[in-house]
Coordinates of C-alpha atoms in Angstrom, one line a residue:
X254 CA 139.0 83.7 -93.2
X255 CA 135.9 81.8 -94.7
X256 CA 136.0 79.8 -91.7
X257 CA 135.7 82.1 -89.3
X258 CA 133.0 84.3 -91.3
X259 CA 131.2 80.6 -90.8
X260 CA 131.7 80.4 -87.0
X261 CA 130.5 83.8 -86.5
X262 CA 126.8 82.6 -88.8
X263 CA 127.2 79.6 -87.1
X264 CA 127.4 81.9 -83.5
X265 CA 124.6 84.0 -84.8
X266 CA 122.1 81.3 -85.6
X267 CA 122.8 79.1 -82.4
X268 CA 122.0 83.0 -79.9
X269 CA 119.5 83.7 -82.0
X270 CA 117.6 80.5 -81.0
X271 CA 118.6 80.8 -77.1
X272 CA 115.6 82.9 -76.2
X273 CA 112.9 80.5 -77.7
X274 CA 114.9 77.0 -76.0
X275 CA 115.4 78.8 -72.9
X276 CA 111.5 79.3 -72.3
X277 CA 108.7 76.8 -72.7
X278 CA 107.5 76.7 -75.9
X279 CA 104.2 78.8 -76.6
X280 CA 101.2 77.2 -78.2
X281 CA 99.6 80.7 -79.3
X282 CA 102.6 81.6 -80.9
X283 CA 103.6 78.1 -82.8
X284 CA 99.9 78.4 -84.1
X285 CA 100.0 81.4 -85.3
X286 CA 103.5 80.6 -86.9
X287 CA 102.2 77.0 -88.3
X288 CA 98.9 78.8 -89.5
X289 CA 101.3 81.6 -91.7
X290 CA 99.9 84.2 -89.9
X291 CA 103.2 85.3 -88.7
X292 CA 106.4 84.9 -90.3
X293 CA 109.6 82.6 -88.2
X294 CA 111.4 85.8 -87.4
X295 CA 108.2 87.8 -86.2
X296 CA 107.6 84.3 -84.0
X297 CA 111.5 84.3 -82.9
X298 CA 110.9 88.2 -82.0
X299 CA 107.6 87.0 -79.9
X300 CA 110.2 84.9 -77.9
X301 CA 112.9 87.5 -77.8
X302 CA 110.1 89.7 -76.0
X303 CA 108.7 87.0 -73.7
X304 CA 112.4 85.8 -72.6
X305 CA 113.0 89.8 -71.2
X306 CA 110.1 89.3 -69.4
X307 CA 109.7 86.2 -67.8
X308 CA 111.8 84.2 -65.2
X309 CA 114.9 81.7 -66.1
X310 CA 113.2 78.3 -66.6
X311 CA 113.8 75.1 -65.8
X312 CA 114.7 72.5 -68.0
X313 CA 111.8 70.0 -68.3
X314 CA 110.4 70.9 -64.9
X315 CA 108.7 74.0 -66.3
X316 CA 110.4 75.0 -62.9
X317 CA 112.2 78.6 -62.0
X318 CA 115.5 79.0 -60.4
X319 CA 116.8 82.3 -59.0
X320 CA 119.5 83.7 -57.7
X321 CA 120.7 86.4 -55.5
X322 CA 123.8 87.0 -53.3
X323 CA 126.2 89.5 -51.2
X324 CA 129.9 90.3 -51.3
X325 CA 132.0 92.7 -49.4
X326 CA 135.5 93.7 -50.5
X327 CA 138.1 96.1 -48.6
X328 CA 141.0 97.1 -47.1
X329 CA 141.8 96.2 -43.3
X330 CA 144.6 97.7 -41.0
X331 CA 145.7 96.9 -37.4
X332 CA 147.4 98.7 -34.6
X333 CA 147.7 95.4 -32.4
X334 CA 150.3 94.8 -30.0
X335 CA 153.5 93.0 -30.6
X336 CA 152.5 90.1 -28.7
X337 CA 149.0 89.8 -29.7
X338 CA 149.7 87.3 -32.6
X339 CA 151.2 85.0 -30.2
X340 CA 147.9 85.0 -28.1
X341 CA 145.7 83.6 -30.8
X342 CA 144.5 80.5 -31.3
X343 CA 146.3 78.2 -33.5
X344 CA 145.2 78.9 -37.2
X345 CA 142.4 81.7 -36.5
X346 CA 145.3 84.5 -36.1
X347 CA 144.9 87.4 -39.1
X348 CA 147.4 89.7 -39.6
X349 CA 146.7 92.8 -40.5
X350 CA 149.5 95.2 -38.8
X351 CA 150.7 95.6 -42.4
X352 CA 147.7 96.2 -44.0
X353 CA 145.6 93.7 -45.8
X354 CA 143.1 93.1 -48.8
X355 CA 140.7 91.0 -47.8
X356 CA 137.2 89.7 -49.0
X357 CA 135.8 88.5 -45.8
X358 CA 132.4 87.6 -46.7
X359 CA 130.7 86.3 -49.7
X360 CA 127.7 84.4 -50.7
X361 CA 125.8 83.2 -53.5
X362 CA 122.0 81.6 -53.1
X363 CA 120.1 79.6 -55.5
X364 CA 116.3 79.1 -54.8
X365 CA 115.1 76.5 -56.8
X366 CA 110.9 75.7 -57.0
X367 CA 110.4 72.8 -58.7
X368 CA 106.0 73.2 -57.7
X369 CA 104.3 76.1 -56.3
X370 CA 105.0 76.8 -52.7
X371 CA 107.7 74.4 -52.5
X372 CA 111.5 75.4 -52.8
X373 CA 114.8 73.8 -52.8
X374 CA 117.6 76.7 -51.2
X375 CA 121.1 76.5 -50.7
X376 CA 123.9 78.9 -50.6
X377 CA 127.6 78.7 -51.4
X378 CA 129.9 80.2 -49.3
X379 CA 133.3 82.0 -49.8
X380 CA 136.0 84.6 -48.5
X381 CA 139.5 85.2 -47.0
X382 CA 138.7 83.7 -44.3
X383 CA 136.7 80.4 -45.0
X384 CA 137.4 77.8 -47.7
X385 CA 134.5 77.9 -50.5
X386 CA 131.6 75.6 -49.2
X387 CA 128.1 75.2 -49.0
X388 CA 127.0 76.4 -45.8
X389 CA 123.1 75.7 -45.8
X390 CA 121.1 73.4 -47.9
X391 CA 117.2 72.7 -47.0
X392 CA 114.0 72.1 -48.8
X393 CA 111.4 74.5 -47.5
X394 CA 107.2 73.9 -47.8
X395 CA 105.0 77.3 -47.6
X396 CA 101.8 77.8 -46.1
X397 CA 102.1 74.5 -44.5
X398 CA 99.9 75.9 -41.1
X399 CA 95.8 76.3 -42.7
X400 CA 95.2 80.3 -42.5
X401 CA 98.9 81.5 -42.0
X402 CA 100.4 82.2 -45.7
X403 CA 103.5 83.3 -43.8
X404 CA 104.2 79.7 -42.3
X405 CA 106.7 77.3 -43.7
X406 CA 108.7 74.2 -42.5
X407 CA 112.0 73.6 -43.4
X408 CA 114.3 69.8 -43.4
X409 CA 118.0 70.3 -44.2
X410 CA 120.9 72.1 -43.3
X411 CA 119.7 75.2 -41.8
X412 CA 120.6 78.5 -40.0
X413 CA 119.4 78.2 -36.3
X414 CA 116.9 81.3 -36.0
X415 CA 118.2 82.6 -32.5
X416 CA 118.1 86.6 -32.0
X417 CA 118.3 89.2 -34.1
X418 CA 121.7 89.1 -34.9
X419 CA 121.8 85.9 -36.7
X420 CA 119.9 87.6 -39.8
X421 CA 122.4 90.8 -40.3
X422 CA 125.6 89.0 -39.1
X423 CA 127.5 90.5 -42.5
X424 CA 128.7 93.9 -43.7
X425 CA 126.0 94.0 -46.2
X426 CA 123.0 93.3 -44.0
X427 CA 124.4 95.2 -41.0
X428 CA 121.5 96.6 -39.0
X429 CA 123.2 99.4 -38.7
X430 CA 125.6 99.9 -41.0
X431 CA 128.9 99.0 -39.8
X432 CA 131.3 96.3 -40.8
X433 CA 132.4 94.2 -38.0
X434 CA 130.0 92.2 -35.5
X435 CA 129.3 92.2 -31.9
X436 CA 132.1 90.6 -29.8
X437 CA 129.4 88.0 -29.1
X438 CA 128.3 86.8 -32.1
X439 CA 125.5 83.6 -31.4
X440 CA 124.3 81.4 -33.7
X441 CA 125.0 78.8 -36.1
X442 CA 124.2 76.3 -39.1
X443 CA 122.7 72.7 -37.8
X444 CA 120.9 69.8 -39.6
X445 CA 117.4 69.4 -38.9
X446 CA 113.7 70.9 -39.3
X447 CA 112.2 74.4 -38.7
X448 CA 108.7 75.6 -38.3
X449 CA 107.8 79.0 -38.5
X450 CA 104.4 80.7 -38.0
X451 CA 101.9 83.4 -36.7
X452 CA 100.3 83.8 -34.0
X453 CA 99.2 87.3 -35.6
X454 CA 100.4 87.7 -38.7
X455 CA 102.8 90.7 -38.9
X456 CA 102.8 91.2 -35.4
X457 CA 102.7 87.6 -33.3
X458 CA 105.1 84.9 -34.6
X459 CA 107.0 82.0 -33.1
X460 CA 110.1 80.2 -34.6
X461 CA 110.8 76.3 -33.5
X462 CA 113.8 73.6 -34.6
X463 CA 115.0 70.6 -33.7
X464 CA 118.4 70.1 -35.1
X465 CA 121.4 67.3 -34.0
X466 CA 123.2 69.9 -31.8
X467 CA 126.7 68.2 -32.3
X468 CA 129.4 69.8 -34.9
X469 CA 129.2 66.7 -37.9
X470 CA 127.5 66.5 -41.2
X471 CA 127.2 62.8 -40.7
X472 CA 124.6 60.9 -38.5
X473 CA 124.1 62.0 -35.0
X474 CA 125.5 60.4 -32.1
X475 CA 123.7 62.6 -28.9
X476 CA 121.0 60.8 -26.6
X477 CA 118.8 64.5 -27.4
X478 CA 118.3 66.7 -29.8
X479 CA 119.0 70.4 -30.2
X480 CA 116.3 72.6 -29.2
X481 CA 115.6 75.8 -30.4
X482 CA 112.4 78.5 -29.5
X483 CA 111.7 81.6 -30.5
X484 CA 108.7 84.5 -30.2
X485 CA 108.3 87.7 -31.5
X486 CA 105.7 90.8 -31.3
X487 CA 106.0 93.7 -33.3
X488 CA 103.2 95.8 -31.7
X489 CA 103.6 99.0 -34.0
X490 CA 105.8 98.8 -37.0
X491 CA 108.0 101.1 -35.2
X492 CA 108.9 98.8 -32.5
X493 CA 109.9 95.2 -32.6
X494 CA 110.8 92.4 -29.4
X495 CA 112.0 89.0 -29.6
X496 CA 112.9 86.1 -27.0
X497 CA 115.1 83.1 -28.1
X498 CA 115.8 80.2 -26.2
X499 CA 118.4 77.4 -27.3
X500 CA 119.6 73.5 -25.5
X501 CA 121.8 70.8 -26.8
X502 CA 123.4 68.1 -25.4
X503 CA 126.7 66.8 -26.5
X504 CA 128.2 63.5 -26.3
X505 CA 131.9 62.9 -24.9
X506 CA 134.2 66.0 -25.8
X507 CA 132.6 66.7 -28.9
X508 CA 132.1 70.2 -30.6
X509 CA 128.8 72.2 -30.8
X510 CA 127.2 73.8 -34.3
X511 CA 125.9 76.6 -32.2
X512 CA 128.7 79.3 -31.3
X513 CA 129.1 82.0 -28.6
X514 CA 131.6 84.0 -29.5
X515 CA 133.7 81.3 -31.2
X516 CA 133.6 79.1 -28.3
X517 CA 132.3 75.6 -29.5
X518 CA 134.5 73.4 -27.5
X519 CA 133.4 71.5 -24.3
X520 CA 134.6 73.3 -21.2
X521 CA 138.1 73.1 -19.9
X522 CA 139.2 69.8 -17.5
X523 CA 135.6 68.0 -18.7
X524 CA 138.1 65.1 -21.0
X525 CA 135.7 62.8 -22.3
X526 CA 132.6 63.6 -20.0
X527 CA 129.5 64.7 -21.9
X528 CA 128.7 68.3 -21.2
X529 CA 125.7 70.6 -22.4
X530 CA 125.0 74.1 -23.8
X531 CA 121.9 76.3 -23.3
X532 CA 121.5 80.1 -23.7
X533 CA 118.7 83.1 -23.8
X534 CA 118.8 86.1 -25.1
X535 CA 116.5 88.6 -25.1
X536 CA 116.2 91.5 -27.8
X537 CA 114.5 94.7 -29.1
X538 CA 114.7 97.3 -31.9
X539 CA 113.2 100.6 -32.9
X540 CA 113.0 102.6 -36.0
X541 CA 112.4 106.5 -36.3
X542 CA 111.0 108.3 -39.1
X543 CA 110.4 111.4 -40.7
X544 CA 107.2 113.6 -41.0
X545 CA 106.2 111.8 -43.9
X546 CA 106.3 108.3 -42.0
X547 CA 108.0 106.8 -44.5
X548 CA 112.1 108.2 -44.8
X549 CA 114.3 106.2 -41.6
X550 CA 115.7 108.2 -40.2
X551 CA 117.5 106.5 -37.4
X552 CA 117.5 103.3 -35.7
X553 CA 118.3 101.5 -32.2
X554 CA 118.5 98.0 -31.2
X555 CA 120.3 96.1 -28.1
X556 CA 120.1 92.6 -26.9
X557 CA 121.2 90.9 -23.3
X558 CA 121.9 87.2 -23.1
X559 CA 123.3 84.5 -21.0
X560 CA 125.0 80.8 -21.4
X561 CA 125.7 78.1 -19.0
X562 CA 128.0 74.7 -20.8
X563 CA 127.4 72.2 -17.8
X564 CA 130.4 69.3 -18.2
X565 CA 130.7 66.0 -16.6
X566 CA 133.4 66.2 -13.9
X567 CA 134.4 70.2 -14.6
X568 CA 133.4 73.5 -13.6
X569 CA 130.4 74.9 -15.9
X570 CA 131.6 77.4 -18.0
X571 CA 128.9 80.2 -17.3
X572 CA 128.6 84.0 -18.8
X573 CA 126.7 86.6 -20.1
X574 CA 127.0 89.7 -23.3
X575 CA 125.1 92.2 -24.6
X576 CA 125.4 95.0 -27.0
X577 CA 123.9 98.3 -27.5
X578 CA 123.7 99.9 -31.2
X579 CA 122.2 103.0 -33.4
X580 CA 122.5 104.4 -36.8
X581 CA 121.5 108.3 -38.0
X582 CA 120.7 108.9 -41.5
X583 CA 121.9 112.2 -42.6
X584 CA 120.3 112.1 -46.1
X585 CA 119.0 108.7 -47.7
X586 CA 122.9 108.4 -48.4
X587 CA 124.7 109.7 -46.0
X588 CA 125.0 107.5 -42.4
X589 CA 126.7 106.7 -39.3
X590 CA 126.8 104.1 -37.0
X591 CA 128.0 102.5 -33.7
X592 CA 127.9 99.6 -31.6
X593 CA 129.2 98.6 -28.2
X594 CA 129.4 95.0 -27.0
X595 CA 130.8 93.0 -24.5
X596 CA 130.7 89.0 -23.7
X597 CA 132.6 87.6 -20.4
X598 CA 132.8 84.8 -18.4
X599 CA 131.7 84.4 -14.7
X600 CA 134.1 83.2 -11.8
X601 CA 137.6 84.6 -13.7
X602 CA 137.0 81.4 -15.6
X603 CA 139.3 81.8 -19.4
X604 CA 138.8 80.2 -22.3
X605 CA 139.4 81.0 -26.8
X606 CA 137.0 83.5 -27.5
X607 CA 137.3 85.3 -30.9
X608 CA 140.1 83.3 -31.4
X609 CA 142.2 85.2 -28.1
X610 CA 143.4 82.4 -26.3
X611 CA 142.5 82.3 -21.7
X612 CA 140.1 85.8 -22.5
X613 CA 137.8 86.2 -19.8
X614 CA 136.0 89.5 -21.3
X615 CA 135.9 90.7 -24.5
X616 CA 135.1 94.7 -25.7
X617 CA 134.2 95.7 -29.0
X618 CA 133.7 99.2 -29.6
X619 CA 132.8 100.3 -33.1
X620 CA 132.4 103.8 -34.9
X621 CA 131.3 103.7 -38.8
X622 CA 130.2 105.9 -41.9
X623 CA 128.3 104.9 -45.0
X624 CA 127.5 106.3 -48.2
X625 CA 124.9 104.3 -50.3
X626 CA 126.0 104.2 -53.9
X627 CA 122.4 102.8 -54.5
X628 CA 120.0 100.0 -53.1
X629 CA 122.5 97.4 -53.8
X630 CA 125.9 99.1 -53.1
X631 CA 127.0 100.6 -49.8
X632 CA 130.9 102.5 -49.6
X633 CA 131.9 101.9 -46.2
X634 CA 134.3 102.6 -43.0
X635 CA 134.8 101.7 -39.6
X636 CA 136.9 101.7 -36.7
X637 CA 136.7 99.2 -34.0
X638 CA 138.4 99.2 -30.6
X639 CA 138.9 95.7 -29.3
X640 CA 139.4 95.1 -25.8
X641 CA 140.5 91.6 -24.3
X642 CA 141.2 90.8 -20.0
X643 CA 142.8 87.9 -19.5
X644 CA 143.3 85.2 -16.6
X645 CA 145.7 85.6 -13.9
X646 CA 149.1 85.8 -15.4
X647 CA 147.8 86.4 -18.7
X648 CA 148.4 89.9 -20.1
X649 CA 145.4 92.0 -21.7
X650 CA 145.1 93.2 -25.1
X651 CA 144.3 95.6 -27.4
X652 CA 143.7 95.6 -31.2
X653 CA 142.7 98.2 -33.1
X654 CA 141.3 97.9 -36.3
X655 CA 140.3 100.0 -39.2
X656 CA 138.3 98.6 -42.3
X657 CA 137.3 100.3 -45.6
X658 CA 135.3 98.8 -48.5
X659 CA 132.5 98.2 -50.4
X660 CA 129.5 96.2 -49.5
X661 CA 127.3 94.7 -52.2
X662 CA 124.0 92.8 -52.8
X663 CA 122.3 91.5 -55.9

């Protein structure tokens, strides 16, 4: 008993010196303390107060390190067809016919800046459906163009900035609510540097990388570079446009960072031939509000693009998507939201896309309700109807899915 009444004091005494070790140390208030005019716990209660109020603090650097992140958490259930498991790629097939718990998304980000206007980011990475991993990790140097406060370069692993979609790819950060993606989904994660600027600031900007293009983490073995250009106007704050252009070229059969609807493969009969990927897309959203100019109360956005993989000794793999989408606020909690999208491939041509093996279009149509909890936490439901046609001799598809659960960010 006498030994754990002395872990508990010992407990007490080691918390009740966290908030003064876990902050600089303050010369007013060891001063004051040193000069008696305030007493050790009136000094440790100075600290108390300042630790509520301040940042988490480095170590030794006198740096800050934050953190913020996004989860979602639900219930999925499938209608497929019998067959439909057998069409899937090997290793990408889900099953969810019987119903399935499933935490498809989740991610953690720590912003470290160890000097003013410079930051160290990276973000772990985990669900059902990936193994936990880092997927980006770059330093990042602010104002870096003279006049633009809003310009920054980044060196690392970074997310390609390519469309619209590539910032609200999640169920959390859904432009418009719902849970799934387009059938379409571009983008990726590549190593190499990003500058970002103003023409205008808040209503001119442009976004430029050069990255390795090919799918390794170790040194690059492509003749070019991956190149990737953005621009974007926001004329009113109602109404936003952006252009994105993106090349790579790819050594012998190897794979490609930068996916178009899972496709990041070279195209089919090209062997060991180099081959090359480039793709636009164009894009454009709108916001409504209320009387008072302030309450949303809807939104649409829709975005056309299309991709051409040129191979060595194939047939290019060529094709096009786009997607339309809105949301309607009812009240500030109350929503709904819907989407339709559709990526195919020119000339019949087939190939794995969203893990359907020899698709040559692929239809997502998607219906969904919210109801914000608060800021941070969203309740949500959707339905999707996915729509696959196949190659000759290939049979079509159908799967569809519902999804319930809650979306979170912190």
């Amino acid at each position: 008993m006498r030994k754990r009444i002395w872990m508990l004091v010992g407990a007490v005494l080691l918390f009740s010196g966290m908030a003064k070790n876990a902050i600089a140390a303050d010369p007013v208030i060891e001063l004051l303390q040193e000069k008696g005019v305030i007493t050790a716990d009136e000094a440790q209660k100075l600290y108390d107060d300042k630790a509520k109020s301040e940042p988490v603090v480095m170590k030794n650097a006198g740096s800050k390190l934050t953190m913020d992140g996004r989860i979602f958490a639900g219930y999925f259930i499938s209608d497929e067809e019998k067959a439909f498991a057998g069409e899937y790629d090997k290793g990408s097939y889900k099953d969810y016919k019987n119903g399935s718990f499933e935490v498809p998304d989740g991610k953690i980000r720590f912003t470290w800046n160890p000097m003013d206007r410079l930051s160290v980011v990276t973000r772990l990475s985990f669900g059902s459906a990936d193994s936990t991993k880092f997927d980006y990790f770059y330093g990042q140097y602010n104002g870096v163009i003279p006049g633009d406060l809003k310009s920054r370069v980044r060196l690392g692993k970074i997310k390609i900035d390519f469309g619209e979609e590539t910032h609200t790819d999640n169920a959390a950060d859904n432009n418009v609510g719902l849970i799934s993606n387009s059938a379409a989904i571009v983008g990726g994660y590549d190593e190499g540097v990003e500058l970002y600027g103003n023409f205008i600031p808040g209503v001119f900007g442009y976004a430029l990388s050069l990255t390795n293009g090919s799918a390794q983490t170790g040194s690059d073995d492509n003749t070019n570079k991956a190149i990737a250009a953005k621009i974007f106007v926001q004329p009113i704050p109602q109404l936003y446009f952006s252009g994105s252009y993106y090349t790579a070229d790819m050594s012998k059969s190897g794979k490609t960072d930068f996916k178009i609807a899972g496709m990041t493969k070279e195209p089919t009969g090209s062997g060991t031939a180099g081959w090359s990927r480039s793709v636009w897309e164009v894009d454009a959203k709108s916001k409504f509000f209320q009387e008072d100019g302030k309450t949303e109360r809807a939104r649409l956005a829709a975005a056309y693009g299309q991709f051409t993989d040129e191979a060595d000794g194939a047939a290019d793999r060529e094709g096009s998507y786009y997607f339309l989408e809105g949301m309607y606020n009812f009240t500030p909690k109350v929503f709904v939201g819907a989407r339709y999208s559709v990526v195919s491939l020119d000339n019949k041509y087939a190939d794995t896309m969203n893990g359907i093996k020899n698709a040559n279009e692929y239809t997502r149509t998607s219906l969904g309700a919210g109801y914000r909890l608060n800021k941070m936490v969203t309740l949500k439901a959707e339905y999707s109807w996915n729509e696959i046609e196949r190659s000759a001799g290939n049979k079509s598809l159908s799967d569809n899915l519902l999804a319930i659960g809650l979306a979170a960010k912190f």
